[in-house]
Protein backbone atom coordinates (compact mmCIF):
# COMPACT_ATOMS: atom_id res chain seq x y z
CA UNK A 1 0.00 0.00 0.00
CA UNK A 2 1.57 3.31 -1.06
CA UNK A 3 0.87 6.65 0.56
CA UNK A 4 0.00 8.14 -2.83
CA UNK A 5 -2.67 5.49 -3.37
CA UNK A 6 -4.16 6.12 0.04
CA UNK A 7 -4.54 9.84 -0.52
CA UNK A 8 -6.00 9.62 -4.05
CA UNK A 9 -9.65 10.71 -3.87
CA UNK A 10 -12.13 7.87 -4.27
CA UNK A 11 -13.57 7.34 -7.78
CA UNK A 12 -16.61 9.55 -8.43
CA UNK A 13 -16.27 11.17 -5.00
CA UNK A 14 -16.95 14.84 -4.45
CA UNK A 15 -15.26 16.98 -1.81
CA UNK A 16 -17.80 19.58 -0.75
CA UNK A 17 -19.33 21.48 2.13
CA UNK A 18 -22.31 19.88 3.81
CA UNK A 19 -24.70 22.66 4.81
CA UNK A 20 -26.54 21.94 8.06
CA UNK A 21 -28.58 23.75 10.68
CA UNK A 22 -25.41 23.87 12.83
CA UNK A 23 -23.05 25.18 10.17
CA UNK A 24 -21.03 23.84 7.28
CA UNK A 25 -18.88 20.72 7.45
CA UNK A 26 -16.27 19.50 4.96
CA UNK A 27 -17.13 16.07 3.56
CA UNK A 28 -16.05 13.58 0.95
CA UNK A 29 -19.26 12.24 -0.60
CA UNK A 30 -19.16 9.10 -2.77
CA UNK A 31 -22.24 7.88 -4.63
CA UNK A 32 -23.20 4.28 -5.16
CA UNK A 33 -21.26 2.75 -8.05
CA UNK A 34 -22.95 2.96 -11.47
CA UNK A 35 -25.24 0.04 -12.16
CA UNK A 36 -25.37 -1.04 -8.51
CA UNK A 37 -28.65 -1.05 -6.60
CA UNK A 38 -28.55 1.56 -3.80
CA UNK A 39 -28.85 0.04 -0.35
CA UNK A 40 -28.25 2.97 1.99
CA UNK A 41 -26.09 5.87 3.11
CA UNK A 42 -23.23 5.75 5.60
CA UNK A 43 -22.04 8.72 7.69
CA UNK A 44 -18.43 8.28 8.90
CA UNK A 45 -16.83 10.19 11.80
CA UNK A 46 -13.00 10.24 12.19
CA UNK A 47 -10.94 9.95 15.33
CA UNK A 48 -8.74 12.30 17.35
CA UNK A 49 -6.42 14.32 15.03
CA UNK A 50 -8.02 12.38 12.17
CA UNK A 51 -10.09 13.54 9.22
CA UNK A 52 -12.47 12.39 6.52
CA UNK A 53 -9.44 11.16 4.53
CA UNK A 54 -8.96 8.31 7.01
CA UNK A 55 -11.84 6.52 5.22
CA UNK A 56 -10.56 7.07 1.65
CA UNK A 57 -9.94 3.39 0.91
CA UNK A 58 -13.41 2.34 2.12
CA UNK A 59 -15.37 4.44 -0.38
CA UNK A 60 -14.88 2.43 -3.55
CA UNK A 61 -15.54 -1.06 -2.16
CA UNK A 62 -18.59 0.18 -0.25
CA UNK A 63 -19.90 2.01 -3.33
CA UNK A 64 -19.58 -1.30 -5.17
CA UNK A 65 -21.74 -2.95 -2.51
CA UNK A 66 -24.48 -0.33 -2.89
CA UNK A 67 -23.61 2.17 -0.17
CA UNK A 68 -23.20 5.91 -0.53
CA UNK A 69 -20.40 7.05 1.81
CA UNK A 70 -20.23 10.50 3.39
CA UNK A 71 -17.05 11.01 5.45
CA UNK A 72 -16.98 14.20 7.49
CA UNK A 73 -14.51 16.48 9.23
CA UNK A 74 -16.07 17.34 12.59
CA UNK A 75 -16.24 20.84 13.97
CA UNK A 76 -12.69 22.21 14.18
CA UNK A 77 -11.17 19.19 12.39
CA UNK A 78 -8.99 19.79 9.32
CA UNK A 79 -11.25 21.53 6.75
CA UNK A 80 -14.31 22.16 8.96
CA UNK A 81 -14.29 25.50 10.72
CA UNK A 82 -14.63 26.06 14.45
CA UNK A 83 -13.47 28.38 17.24
CA UNK A 84 -9.72 28.60 17.84
CA UNK A 85 -9.84 28.88 21.63
CA UNK A 86 -13.41 28.29 22.90
CA UNK A 87 -13.34 24.73 24.21
CA UNK A 88 -17.03 24.81 25.16
CA UNK A 89 -17.88 24.65 21.44
CA UNK A 90 -16.34 21.15 21.41
CA UNK A 91 -18.18 19.68 24.38
CA UNK A 92 -19.24 16.14 23.49
CA UNK A 93 -22.95 17.06 23.55
CA UNK A 94 -22.28 19.85 21.05
CA UNK A 95 -20.39 17.52 18.73
CA UNK A 96 -23.19 14.96 19.05
CA UNK A 97 -25.75 17.58 18.01
CA UNK A 98 -23.54 18.33 15.01
CA UNK A 99 -23.82 14.66 14.01
CA UNK A 100 -27.61 14.78 14.22
CA UNK A 101 -27.60 17.84 11.96
CA UNK A 102 -25.20 16.16 9.53
CA UNK A 103 -27.43 13.10 9.33
CA UNK A 104 -30.46 15.27 8.64
CA UNK A 105 -28.67 17.07 5.81
CA UNK A 106 -27.31 13.87 4.27
CA UNK A 107 -30.80 12.40 4.35
CA UNK A 108 -31.96 10.00 7.02
CA UNK A 109 -31.94 7.22 7.93
CA UNK A 110 -28.18 6.62 7.81
CA UNK A 111 -25.79 3.96 9.00
CA UNK A 112 -23.56 5.77 11.49
CA UNK A 113 -19.89 4.81 11.89
CA UNK A 114 -17.33 6.33 14.22
CA UNK A 115 -13.63 5.58 14.51
CA UNK A 116 -11.99 5.89 17.95
CA UNK A 117 -13.00 9.32 19.34
CA UNK A 118 -15.55 9.45 16.52
CA UNK A 119 -17.14 6.31 17.93
CA UNK A 120 -17.71 7.96 21.29
CA UNK A 121 -19.20 11.03 19.61
CA UNK A 122 -21.39 8.74 17.50
CA UNK A 123 -22.53 6.94 20.65
CA UNK A 124 -23.42 10.27 22.24
CA UNK A 125 -25.46 11.22 19.16
CA UNK A 126 -27.40 7.96 19.26
CA UNK A 127 -28.10 8.45 22.97
CA UNK A 128 -29.46 11.94 22.23
CA UNK A 129 -31.70 10.74 19.39
CA UNK A 130 -31.50 7.33 17.75
CA UNK A 131 -34.25 8.03 15.20
CA UNK A 132 -32.00 9.25 12.34
CA UNK A 133 -29.94 6.06 12.35
CA UNK A 134 -30.33 2.58 10.88
CA UNK A 135 -27.33 1.19 12.74
CA UNK A 136 -24.22 2.16 14.71
CA UNK A 137 -20.72 0.79 14.08
CA UNK A 138 -17.94 1.50 16.58
CA UNK A 139 -14.51 1.08 14.97
CA UNK A 140 -11.64 0.71 17.47
CA UNK A 141 -13.67 2.69 19.97
CA UNK A 142 -13.98 1.48 23.54
CA UNK A 143 -16.47 1.70 26.40
CA UNK A 144 -14.81 4.49 28.40
CA UNK A 145 -11.49 6.36 28.66
CA UNK A 146 -8.42 5.37 26.67
CA UNK A 147 -5.60 3.27 28.10
CA UNK A 148 -3.22 4.73 30.69
CA UNK A 149 -0.32 4.85 28.23
CA UNK A 150 -2.38 6.73 25.67
CA UNK A 151 -3.71 9.08 28.33
CA UNK A 152 -0.12 10.05 29.08
CA UNK A 153 0.54 10.77 25.43
CA UNK A 154 -2.61 12.84 25.05
CA UNK A 155 -1.75 14.76 28.22
CA UNK A 156 1.66 15.59 26.73
CA UNK A 157 -0.08 16.88 23.64
CA UNK A 158 -2.54 19.00 25.60
CA UNK A 159 0.28 20.45 27.73
CA UNK A 160 2.23 21.29 24.57
CA UNK A 161 -0.76 23.05 23.03
CA UNK A 162 -0.88 25.33 26.08
CA UNK A 163 2.61 26.72 25.43
CA UNK A 164 3.37 26.17 21.74
CA UNK A 165 1.83 26.93 18.38
CA UNK A 166 0.46 24.22 16.13
CA UNK A 167 3.56 24.16 13.90
CA UNK A 168 5.85 23.80 16.92
CA UNK A 169 3.72 21.00 18.34
CA UNK A 170 3.87 19.19 15.00
CA UNK A 171 7.64 19.20 15.14
CA UNK A 172 7.52 17.89 18.71
CA UNK A 173 5.17 15.07 17.66
CA UNK A 174 7.58 14.01 14.93
CA UNK A 175 10.46 14.06 17.37
CA UNK A 176 8.79 11.64 19.79
CA UNK A 177 7.08 9.46 17.16
CA UNK A 178 3.31 9.71 16.58
CA UNK A 179 1.36 7.58 19.09
CA UNK A 180 -1.80 5.74 18.09
CA UNK A 181 -4.29 8.41 19.11
CA UNK A 182 -2.10 11.33 18.05
CA UNK A 183 -0.86 10.07 14.70
CA UNK A 184 -1.70 6.43 14.12
CA UNK A 185 -5.05 6.84 12.34
CA UNK A 186 -3.32 9.08 9.76
CA UNK A 187 -0.68 6.49 8.93
CA UNK A 188 0.34 6.64 5.28
CA UNK A 189 -2.23 9.18 4.12
CA UNK A 190 -0.65 11.40 1.51
CA UNK A 191 2.83 11.66 2.96
CA UNK A 192 4.24 13.97 5.59
CA UNK A 193 3.39 17.21 3.78
CA UNK A 194 -0.30 16.27 3.69
CA UNK A 195 -0.22 15.13 7.30
CA UNK A 196 1.32 18.43 8.35
CA UNK A 197 -1.31 20.36 6.37
CA UNK A 198 -4.05 18.40 8.08
CA UNK A 199 -2.52 18.91 11.52
CA UNK A 200 -2.32 22.66 10.99
CA UNK A 201 -6.00 22.68 9.98
CA UNK A 202 -7.08 21.44 13.40
CA UNK A 203 -8.27 24.04 15.91
CA UNK A 204 -6.26 23.97 19.16
CA UNK A 205 -9.41 24.22 21.30
CA UNK A 206 -10.87 21.20 19.55
CA UNK A 207 -7.76 19.13 20.28
CA UNK A 208 -7.65 20.19 23.92
CA UNK A 209 -11.36 19.54 24.48
CA UNK A 210 -11.55 16.19 22.71
CA UNK A 211 -8.24 15.06 24.21
CA UNK A 212 -9.75 15.70 27.64
CA UNK A 213 -12.84 13.71 26.61
CA UNK A 214 -10.72 10.72 25.61
CA UNK A 215 -9.08 10.71 29.04
CA UNK A 216 -12.29 11.13 31.06
CA UNK A 217 -15.06 9.44 29.04
CA UNK A 218 -17.45 7.54 31.34
CA UNK A 219 -18.64 4.04 30.60
CA UNK A 220 -21.98 4.40 28.78
CA UNK A 221 -22.30 0.83 27.57
CA UNK A 222 -25.41 0.15 29.66
CA UNK A 223 -27.11 3.22 28.20
CA UNK A 224 -26.30 2.16 24.65
CA UNK A 225 -27.38 -1.42 25.31
CA UNK A 226 -30.84 -0.08 26.16
CA UNK A 227 -31.21 1.50 22.71
CA UNK A 228 -33.01 -0.57 20.10
CA UNK A 229 -30.55 -0.31 17.21
CA UNK A 230 -28.35 -2.80 15.31
CA UNK A 231 -24.82 -2.46 16.69
CA UNK A 232 -21.41 -3.52 15.39
CA UNK A 233 -18.05 -3.45 17.20
CA UNK A 234 -15.14 -3.70 14.75
CA UNK A 235 -11.43 -3.51 15.52
CA UNK A 236 -8.02 -4.71 14.50
CA UNK A 237 -6.40 -7.75 16.09
CA UNK A 238 -4.24 -5.50 18.29
CA UNK A 239 -4.99 -2.11 19.83
CA UNK A 240 -2.96 -0.07 22.30
CA UNK A 241 -5.71 2.50 22.80
CA UNK A 242 -8.41 0.10 24.00
CA UNK A 243 -7.32 -3.53 24.50
CA UNK A 244 -9.07 -5.94 22.16
CA UNK A 245 -10.33 -7.99 25.12
CA UNK A 246 -12.07 -4.86 26.40
CA UNK A 247 -13.76 -4.41 23.02
CA UNK A 248 -14.79 -8.10 23.09
CA UNK A 249 -16.49 -7.61 26.44
CA UNK A 250 -18.20 -4.43 25.31
CA UNK A 251 -19.64 -6.19 22.27
CA UNK A 252 -21.05 -8.95 24.48
CA UNK A 253 -22.72 -6.41 26.77
CA UNK A 254 -24.16 -4.59 23.77
CA UNK A 255 -25.29 -7.83 22.10
CA UNK A 256 -23.49 -6.39 19.09
CA UNK A 257 -21.97 -8.02 16.05
CA UNK A 258 -18.22 -8.39 16.67
CA UNK A 259 -15.57 -8.29 13.93
CA UNK A 260 -11.80 -8.53 14.39
CA UNK A 261 -9.76 -7.67 11.29
CA UNK A 262 -6.54 -9.75 11.07
CA UNK A 263 -3.40 -7.77 10.33
CA UNK A 264 -4.91 -4.51 11.54
CA UNK A 265 -4.27 -2.41 14.63
CA UNK A 266 -6.01 0.78 15.80
CA UNK A 267 -7.02 1.83 12.28
CA UNK A 268 -8.41 -1.13 10.34
CA UNK A 269 -9.86 1.37 7.86
CA UNK A 270 -6.30 2.19 6.70
CA UNK A 271 -4.45 -0.97 7.79
CA UNK A 272 -6.77 -3.47 6.06
CA UNK A 273 -9.40 -1.50 4.12
CA UNK A 274 -10.81 -4.25 1.91
CA UNK A 275 -11.57 -6.77 4.69
CA UNK A 276 -12.91 -3.86 6.76
CA UNK A 277 -15.23 -2.70 3.97
CA UNK A 278 -16.40 -6.27 3.41
CA UNK A 279 -17.24 -6.71 7.09
CA UNK A 280 -19.09 -3.40 7.21
CA UNK A 281 -21.18 -4.13 4.13
CA UNK A 282 -21.97 -7.65 5.32
CA UNK A 283 -23.29 -6.18 8.58
CA UNK A 284 -25.44 -3.58 6.86
CA UNK A 285 -26.70 -6.10 4.30
CA UNK A 286 -27.90 -8.29 7.17
CA UNK A 287 -30.14 -5.63 8.68
CA UNK A 288 -33.70 -6.49 7.77
CA UNK A 289 -36.00 -3.81 6.28
CA UNK A 290 -37.51 -1.80 9.09
CA UNK A 291 -34.99 -3.05 11.66
CA UNK A 292 -33.51 -0.16 13.61
CA UNK A 293 -36.34 2.16 12.57
PDB file of C-alpha atoms in Angstrom, residues 77-291:
ATOM      1  CA  UNK A  77     -11.172  19.191  12.389  1.00  0.00           C
ATOM      2  CA  UNK A  78      -8.988  19.789   9.318  1.00  0.00           C
ATOM      3  CA  UNK A  79     -11.253  21.529   6.753  1.00  0.00           C
ATOM      4  CA  UNK A  80     -14.308  22.155   8.958  1.00  0.00           C
ATOM      5  CA  UNK A  81     -14.291  25.501  10.722  1.00  0.00           C
ATOM      6  CA  UNK A  82     -14.625  26.056  14.452  1.00  0.00           C
ATOM      7  CA  UNK A  83     -13.472  28.383  17.236  1.00  0.00           C
ATOM      8  CA  UNK A  84      -9.717  28.604  17.836  1.00  0.00           C
ATOM      9  CA  UNK A  85      -9.841  28.882  21.625  1.00  0.00           C
ATOM     10  CA  UNK A  86     -13.412  28.287  22.895  1.00  0.00           C
ATOM     11  CA  UNK A  87     -13.335  24.734  24.209  1.00  0.00           C
ATOM     12  CA  UNK A  88     -17.028  24.808  25.157  1.00  0.00           C
ATOM     13  CA  UNK A  89     -17.882  24.647  21.441  1.00  0.00           C
ATOM     14  CA  UNK A  90     -16.344  21.154  21.408  1.00  0.00           C
ATOM     15  CA  UNK A  91     -18.179  19.675  24.377  1.00  0.00           C
ATOM     16  CA  UNK A  92     -19.245  16.135  23.488  1.00  0.00           C
ATOM     17  CA  UNK A  93     -22.945  17.057  23.550  1.00  0.00           C
ATOM     18  CA  UNK A  94     -22.279  19.846  21.053  1.00  0.00           C
ATOM     19  CA  UNK A  95     -20.388  17.524  18.732  1.00  0.00           C
ATOM     20  CA  UNK A  96     -23.193  14.960  19.049  1.00  0.00           C
ATOM     21  CA  UNK A  97     -25.745  17.579  18.007  1.00  0.00           C
ATOM     22  CA  UNK A  98     -23.540  18.335  15.005  1.00  0.00           C
ATOM     23  CA  UNK A  99     -23.824  14.663  14.011  1.00  0.00           C
ATOM     24  CA  UNK A 100     -27.613  14.777  14.225  1.00  0.00           C
ATOM     25  CA  UNK A 101     -27.595  17.840  11.963  1.00  0.00           C
ATOM     26  CA  UNK A 102     -25.200  16.155   9.533  1.00  0.00           C
ATOM     27  CA  UNK A 103     -27.435  13.098   9.333  1.00  0.00           C
ATOM     28  CA  UNK A 104     -30.458  15.273   8.643  1.00  0.00           C
ATOM     29  CA  UNK A 105     -28.666  17.072   5.811  1.00  0.00           C
ATOM     30  CA  UNK A 106     -27.311  13.869   4.271  1.00  0.00           C
ATOM     31  CA  UNK A 107     -30.798  12.396   4.349  1.00  0.00           C
ATOM     32  CA  UNK A 108     -31.963  10.001   7.023  1.00  0.00           C
ATOM     33  CA  UNK A 109     -31.941   7.224   7.933  1.00  0.00           C
ATOM     34  CA  UNK A 110     -28.183   6.615   7.806  1.00  0.00           C
ATOM     35  CA  UNK A 111     -25.792   3.960   8.998  1.00  0.00           C
ATOM     36  CA  UNK A 112     -23.557   5.772  11.493  1.00  0.00           C
ATOM     37  CA  UNK A 113     -19.891   4.809  11.890  1.00  0.00           C
ATOM     38  CA  UNK A 114     -17.334   6.329  14.220  1.00  0.00           C
ATOM     39  CA  UNK A 115     -13.634   5.577  14.511  1.00  0.00           C
ATOM     40  CA  UNK A 116     -11.995   5.889  17.950  1.00  0.00           C
ATOM     41  CA  UNK A 117     -13.000   9.323  19.340  1.00  0.00           C
ATOM     42  CA  UNK A 118     -15.549   9.451  16.518  1.00  0.00           C
ATOM     43  CA  UNK A 119     -17.145   6.312  17.927  1.00  0.00           C
ATOM     44  CA  UNK A 120     -17.711   7.961  21.292  1.00  0.00           C
ATOM     45  CA  UNK A 121     -19.196  11.026  19.606  1.00  0.00           C
ATOM     46  CA  UNK A 122     -21.387   8.739  17.496  1.00  0.00           C
ATOM     47  CA  UNK A 123     -22.529   6.938  20.650  1.00  0.00           C
ATOM     48  CA  UNK A 124     -23.425  10.274  22.240  1.00  0.00           C
ATOM     49  CA  UNK A 125     -25.455  11.222  19.162  1.00  0.00           C
ATOM     50  CA  UNK A 126     -27.403   7.956  19.258  1.00  0.00           C
ATOM     51  CA  UNK A 127     -28.099   8.452  22.970  1.00  0.00           C
ATOM     52  CA  UNK A 128     -29.462  11.935  22.234  1.00  0.00           C
ATOM     53  CA  UNK A 129     -31.701  10.742  19.391  1.00  0.00           C
ATOM     54  CA  UNK A 130     -31.495   7.332  17.753  1.00  0.00           C
ATOM     55  CA  UNK A 131     -34.246   8.029  15.202  1.00  0.00           C
ATOM     56  CA  UNK A 132     -31.996   9.251  12.336  1.00  0.00           C
ATOM     57  CA  UNK A 133     -29.938   6.058  12.346  1.00  0.00           C
ATOM     58  CA  UNK A 134     -30.335   2.578  10.882  1.00  0.00           C
ATOM     59  CA  UNK A 135     -27.327   1.194  12.744  1.00  0.00           C
ATOM     60  CA  UNK A 136     -24.219   2.160  14.705  1.00  0.00           C
ATOM     61  CA  UNK A 137     -20.724   0.788  14.082  1.00  0.00           C
ATOM     62  CA  UNK A 138     -17.943   1.499  16.580  1.00  0.00           C
ATOM     63  CA  UNK A 139     -14.509   1.077  14.969  1.00  0.00           C
ATOM     64  CA  UNK A 140     -11.637   0.711  17.466  1.00  0.00           C
ATOM     65  CA  UNK A 141     -13.669   2.694  19.974  1.00  0.00           C
ATOM     66  CA  UNK A 142     -13.975   1.483  23.538  1.00  0.00           C
ATOM     67  CA  UNK A 143     -16.465   1.705  26.400  1.00  0.00           C
ATOM     68  CA  UNK A 144     -14.815   4.491  28.400  1.00  0.00           C
ATOM     69  CA  UNK A 145     -11.495   6.363  28.662  1.00  0.00           C
ATOM     70  CA  UNK A 146      -8.417   5.369  26.667  1.00  0.00           C
ATOM     71  CA  UNK A 147      -5.597   3.270  28.097  1.00  0.00           C
ATOM     72  CA  UNK A 148      -3.218   4.733  30.688  1.00  0.00           C
ATOM     73  CA  UNK A 149      -0.315   4.852  28.235  1.00  0.00           C
ATOM     74  CA  UNK A 150      -2.381   6.726  25.666  1.00  0.00           C
ATOM     75  CA  UNK A 151      -3.709   9.082  28.329  1.00  0.00           C
ATOM     76  CA  UNK A 152      -0.124  10.053  29.083  1.00  0.00           C
ATOM     77  CA  UNK A 153       0.539  10.772  25.430  1.00  0.00           C
ATOM     78  CA  UNK A 154      -2.615  12.844  25.054  1.00  0.00           C
ATOM     79  CA  UNK A 155      -1.746  14.764  28.223  1.00  0.00           C
ATOM     80  CA  UNK A 156       1.658  15.587  26.735  1.00  0.00           C
ATOM     81  CA  UNK A 157      -0.080  16.885  23.640  1.00  0.00           C
ATOM     82  CA  UNK A 158      -2.541  19.002  25.604  1.00  0.00           C
ATOM     83  CA  UNK A 159       0.278  20.454  27.726  1.00  0.00           C
ATOM     84  CA  UNK A 160       2.231  21.291  24.571  1.00  0.00           C
ATOM     85  CA  UNK A 161      -0.761  23.053  23.033  1.00  0.00           C
ATOM     86  CA  UNK A 162      -0.880  25.334  26.082  1.00  0.00           C
ATOM     87  CA  UNK A 163       2.606  26.722  25.434  1.00  0.00           C
ATOM     88  CA  UNK A 164       3.369  26.168  21.737  1.00  0.00           C
ATOM     89  CA  UNK A 165       1.834  26.935  18.379  1.00  0.00           C
ATOM     90  CA  UNK A 166       0.463  24.221  16.131  1.00  0.00           C
ATOM     91  CA  UNK A 167       3.556  24.156  13.899  1.00  0.00           C
ATOM     92  CA  UNK A 168       5.848  23.801  16.919  1.00  0.00           C
ATOM     93  CA  UNK A 169       3.719  20.999  18.338  1.00  0.00           C
ATOM     94  CA  UNK A 170       3.865  19.192  15.002  1.00  0.00           C
ATOM     95  CA  UNK A 171       7.640  19.197  15.135  1.00  0.00           C
ATOM     96  CA  UNK A 172       7.524  17.892  18.706  1.00  0.00           C
ATOM     97  CA  UNK A 173       5.173  15.072  17.662  1.00  0.00           C
ATOM     98  CA  UNK A 174       7.580  14.007  14.933  1.00  0.00           C
ATOM     99  CA  UNK A 175      10.460  14.060  17.370  1.00  0.00           C
ATOM    100  CA  UNK A 176       8.794  11.638  19.786  1.00  0.00           C
ATOM    101  CA  UNK A 177       7.076   9.463  17.163  1.00  0.00           C
ATOM    102  CA  UNK A 178       3.309   9.714  16.584  1.00  0.00           C
ATOM    103  CA  UNK A 179       1.361   7.583  19.091  1.00  0.00           C
ATOM    104  CA  UNK A 180      -1.805   5.745  18.089  1.00  0.00           C
ATOM    105  CA  UNK A 181      -4.291   8.407  19.106  1.00  0.00           C
ATOM    106  CA  UNK A 182      -2.102  11.333  18.046  1.00  0.00           C
ATOM    107  CA  UNK A 183      -0.862  10.074  14.704  1.00  0.00           C
ATOM    108  CA  UNK A 184      -1.704   6.426  14.119  1.00  0.00           C
ATOM    109  CA  UNK A 185      -5.051   6.838  12.336  1.00  0.00           C
ATOM    110  CA  UNK A 186      -3.317   9.075   9.762  1.00  0.00           C
ATOM    111  CA  UNK A 187      -0.679   6.493   8.934  1.00  0.00           C
ATOM    112  CA  UNK A 188       0.343   6.641   5.276  1.00  0.00           C
ATOM    113  CA  UNK A 189      -2.232   9.179   4.117  1.00  0.00           C
ATOM    114  CA  UNK A 190      -0.651  11.405   1.510  1.00  0.00           C
ATOM    115  CA  UNK A 191       2.831  11.658   2.958  1.00  0.00           C
ATOM    116  CA  UNK A 192       4.236  13.970   5.593  1.00  0.00           C
ATOM    117  CA  UNK A 193       3.392  17.210   3.784  1.00  0.00           C
ATOM    118  CA  UNK A 194      -0.296  16.274   3.693  1.00  0.00           C
ATOM    119  CA  UNK A 195      -0.218  15.133   7.300  1.00  0.00           C
ATOM    120  CA  UNK A 196       1.315  18.432   8.350  1.00  0.00           C
ATOM    121  CA  UNK A 197      -1.311  20.359   6.374  1.00  0.00           C
ATOM    122  CA  UNK A 198      -4.047  18.401   8.081  1.00  0.00           C
ATOM    123  CA  UNK A 199      -2.516  18.908  11.519  1.00  0.00           C
ATOM    124  CA  UNK A 200      -2.324  22.663  10.987  1.00  0.00           C
ATOM    125  CA  UNK A 201      -6.000  22.677   9.983  1.00  0.00           C
ATOM    126  CA  UNK A 202      -7.078  21.438  13.404  1.00  0.00           C
ATOM    127  CA  UNK A 203      -8.270  24.038  15.915  1.00  0.00           C
ATOM    128  CA  UNK A 204      -6.264  23.966  19.164  1.00  0.00           C
ATOM    129  CA  UNK A 205      -9.410  24.222  21.304  1.00  0.00           C
ATOM    130  CA  UNK A 206     -10.870  21.199  19.549  1.00  0.00           C
ATOM    131  CA  UNK A 207      -7.765  19.129  20.280  1.00  0.00           C
ATOM    132  CA  UNK A 208      -7.653  20.191  23.922  1.00  0.00           C
ATOM    133  CA  UNK A 209     -11.358  19.542  24.477  1.00  0.00           C
ATOM    134  CA  UNK A 210     -11.555  16.195  22.706  1.00  0.00           C
ATOM    135  CA  UNK A 211      -8.243  15.062  24.212  1.00  0.00           C
ATOM    136  CA  UNK A 212      -9.754  15.705  27.638  1.00  0.00           C
ATOM    137  CA  UNK A 213     -12.843  13.709  26.613  1.00  0.00           C
ATOM    138  CA  UNK A 214     -10.715  10.718  25.614  1.00  0.00           C
ATOM    139  CA  UNK A 215      -9.084  10.713  29.039  1.00  0.00           C
ATOM    140  CA  UNK A 216     -12.292  11.126  31.064  1.00  0.00           C
ATOM    141  CA  UNK A 217     -15.061   9.445  29.041  1.00  0.00           C
ATOM    142  CA  UNK A 218     -17.449   7.542  31.341  1.00  0.00           C
ATOM    143  CA  UNK A 219     -18.636   4.040  30.599  1.00  0.00           C
ATOM    144  CA  UNK A 220     -21.975   4.401  28.782  1.00  0.00           C
ATOM    145  CA  UNK A 221     -22.303   0.831  27.568  1.00  0.00           C
ATOM    146  CA  UNK A 222     -25.407   0.153  29.662  1.00  0.00           C
ATOM    147  CA  UNK A 223     -27.111   3.218  28.202  1.00  0.00           C
ATOM    148  CA  UNK A 224     -26.301   2.163  24.649  1.00  0.00           C
ATOM    149  CA  UNK A 225     -27.384  -1.423  25.308  1.00  0.00           C
ATOM    150  CA  UNK A 226     -30.837  -0.083  26.158  1.00  0.00           C
ATOM    151  CA  UNK A 227     -31.211   1.496  22.709  1.00  0.00           C
ATOM    152  CA  UNK A 228     -33.009  -0.570  20.097  1.00  0.00           C
ATOM    153  CA  UNK A 229     -30.548  -0.305  17.212  1.00  0.00           C
ATOM    154  CA  UNK A 230     -28.354  -2.802  15.314  1.00  0.00           C
ATOM    155  CA  UNK A 231     -24.817  -2.462  16.691  1.00  0.00           C
ATOM    156  CA  UNK A 232     -21.411  -3.517  15.391  1.00  0.00           C
ATOM    157  CA  UNK A 233     -18.052  -3.451  17.196  1.00  0.00           C
ATOM    158  CA  UNK A 234     -15.139  -3.701  14.754  1.00  0.00           C
ATOM    159  CA  UNK A 235     -11.427  -3.514  15.522  1.00  0.00           C
ATOM    160  CA  UNK A 236      -8.016  -4.713  14.497  1.00  0.00           C
ATOM    161  CA  UNK A 237      -6.398  -7.746  16.093  1.00  0.00           C
ATOM    162  CA  UNK A 238      -4.235  -5.497  18.290  1.00  0.00           C
ATOM    163  CA  UNK A 239      -4.993  -2.107  19.826  1.00  0.00           C
ATOM    164  CA  UNK A 240      -2.955  -0.071  22.305  1.00  0.00           C
ATOM    165  CA  UNK A 241      -5.715   2.498  22.800  1.00  0.00           C
ATOM    166  CA  UNK A 242      -8.414   0.098  24.001  1.00  0.00           C
ATOM    167  CA  UNK A 243      -7.319  -3.531  24.499  1.00  0.00           C
ATOM    168  CA  UNK A 244      -9.069  -5.939  22.161  1.00  0.00           C
ATOM    169  CA  UNK A 245     -10.331  -7.994  25.119  1.00  0.00           C
ATOM    170  CA  UNK A 246     -12.066  -4.856  26.403  1.00  0.00           C
ATOM    171  CA  UNK A 247     -13.765  -4.413  23.023  1.00  0.00           C
ATOM    172  CA  UNK A 248     -14.786  -8.097  23.090  1.00  0.00           C
ATOM    173  CA  UNK A 249     -16.486  -7.609  26.445  1.00  0.00           C
ATOM    174  CA  UNK A 250     -18.199  -4.427  25.308  1.00  0.00           C
ATOM    175  CA  UNK A 251     -19.637  -6.192  22.273  1.00  0.00           C
ATOM    176  CA  UNK A 252     -21.053  -8.946  24.479  1.00  0.00           C
ATOM    177  CA  UNK A 253     -22.721  -6.412  26.773  1.00  0.00           C
ATOM    178  CA  UNK A 254     -24.156  -4.593  23.768  1.00  0.00           C
ATOM    179  CA  UNK A 255     -25.291  -7.831  22.099  1.00  0.00           C
ATOM    180  CA  UNK A 256     -23.487  -6.392  19.087  1.00  0.00           C
ATOM    181  CA  UNK A 257     -21.972  -8.018  16.049  1.00  0.00           C
ATOM    182  CA  UNK A 258     -18.220  -8.394  16.667  1.00  0.00           C
ATOM    183  CA  UNK A 259     -15.574  -8.291  13.928  1.00  0.00           C
ATOM    184  CA  UNK A 260     -11.800  -8.525  14.391  1.00  0.00           C
ATOM    185  CA  UNK A 261      -9.761  -7.671  11.290  1.00  0.00           C
ATOM    186  CA  UNK A 262      -6.537  -9.751  11.066  1.00  0.00           C
ATOM    187  CA  UNK A 263      -3.400  -7.774  10.329  1.00  0.00           C
ATOM    188  CA  UNK A 264      -4.913  -4.507  11.541  1.00  0.00           C
ATOM    189  CA  UNK A 265      -4.272  -2.412  14.626  1.00  0.00           C
ATOM    190  CA  UNK A 266      -6.013   0.780  15.803  1.00  0.00           C
ATOM    191  CA  UNK A 267      -7.018   1.834  12.281  1.00  0.00           C
ATOM    192  CA  UNK A 268      -8.409  -1.131  10.337  1.00  0.00           C
ATOM    193  CA  UNK A 269      -9.861   1.367   7.856  1.00  0.00           C
ATOM    194  CA  UNK A 270      -6.302   2.186   6.699  1.00  0.00           C
ATOM    195  CA  UNK A 271      -4.454  -0.974   7.786  1.00  0.00           C
ATOM    196  CA  UNK A 272      -6.769  -3.472   6.058  1.00  0.00           C
ATOM    197  CA  UNK A 273      -9.405  -1.499   4.120  1.00  0.00           C
ATOM    198  CA  UNK A 274     -10.811  -4.251   1.907  1.00  0.00           C
ATOM    199  CA  UNK A 275     -11.574  -6.766   4.690  1.00  0.00           C
ATOM    200  CA  UNK A 276     -12.910  -3.863   6.759  1.00  0.00           C
ATOM    201  CA  UNK A 277     -15.227  -2.705   3.965  1.00  0.00           C
ATOM    202  CA  UNK A 278     -16.404  -6.269   3.407  1.00  0.00           C
ATOM    203  CA  UNK A 279     -17.235  -6.713   7.093  1.00  0.00           C
ATOM    204  CA  UNK A 280     -19.089  -3.404   7.213  1.00  0.00           C
ATOM    205  CA  UNK A 281     -21.177  -4.127   4.126  1.00  0.00           C
ATOM    206  CA  UNK A 282     -21.974  -7.646   5.325  1.00  0.00           C
ATOM    207  CA  UNK A 283     -23.289  -6.178   8.583  1.00  0.00           C
ATOM    208  CA  UNK A 284     -25.443  -3.576   6.864  1.00  0.00           C
ATOM    209  CA  UNK A 285     -26.701  -6.103   4.297  1.00  0.00           C
ATOM    210  CA  UNK A 286     -27.896  -8.288   7.175  1.00  0.00           C
ATOM    211  CA  UNK A 287     -30.141  -5.626   8.685  1.00  0.00           C
ATOM    212  CA  UNK A 288     -33.704  -6.489   7.768  1.00  0.00           C
ATOM    213  CA  UNK A 289     -35.997  -3.814   6.282  1.00  0.00           C
ATOM    214  CA  UNK A 290     -37.511  -1.796   9.088  1.00  0.00           C
ATOM    215  CA  UNK A 291     -34.992  -3.047  11.657  1.00  0.00           C
TER     216      UNK A 291
END
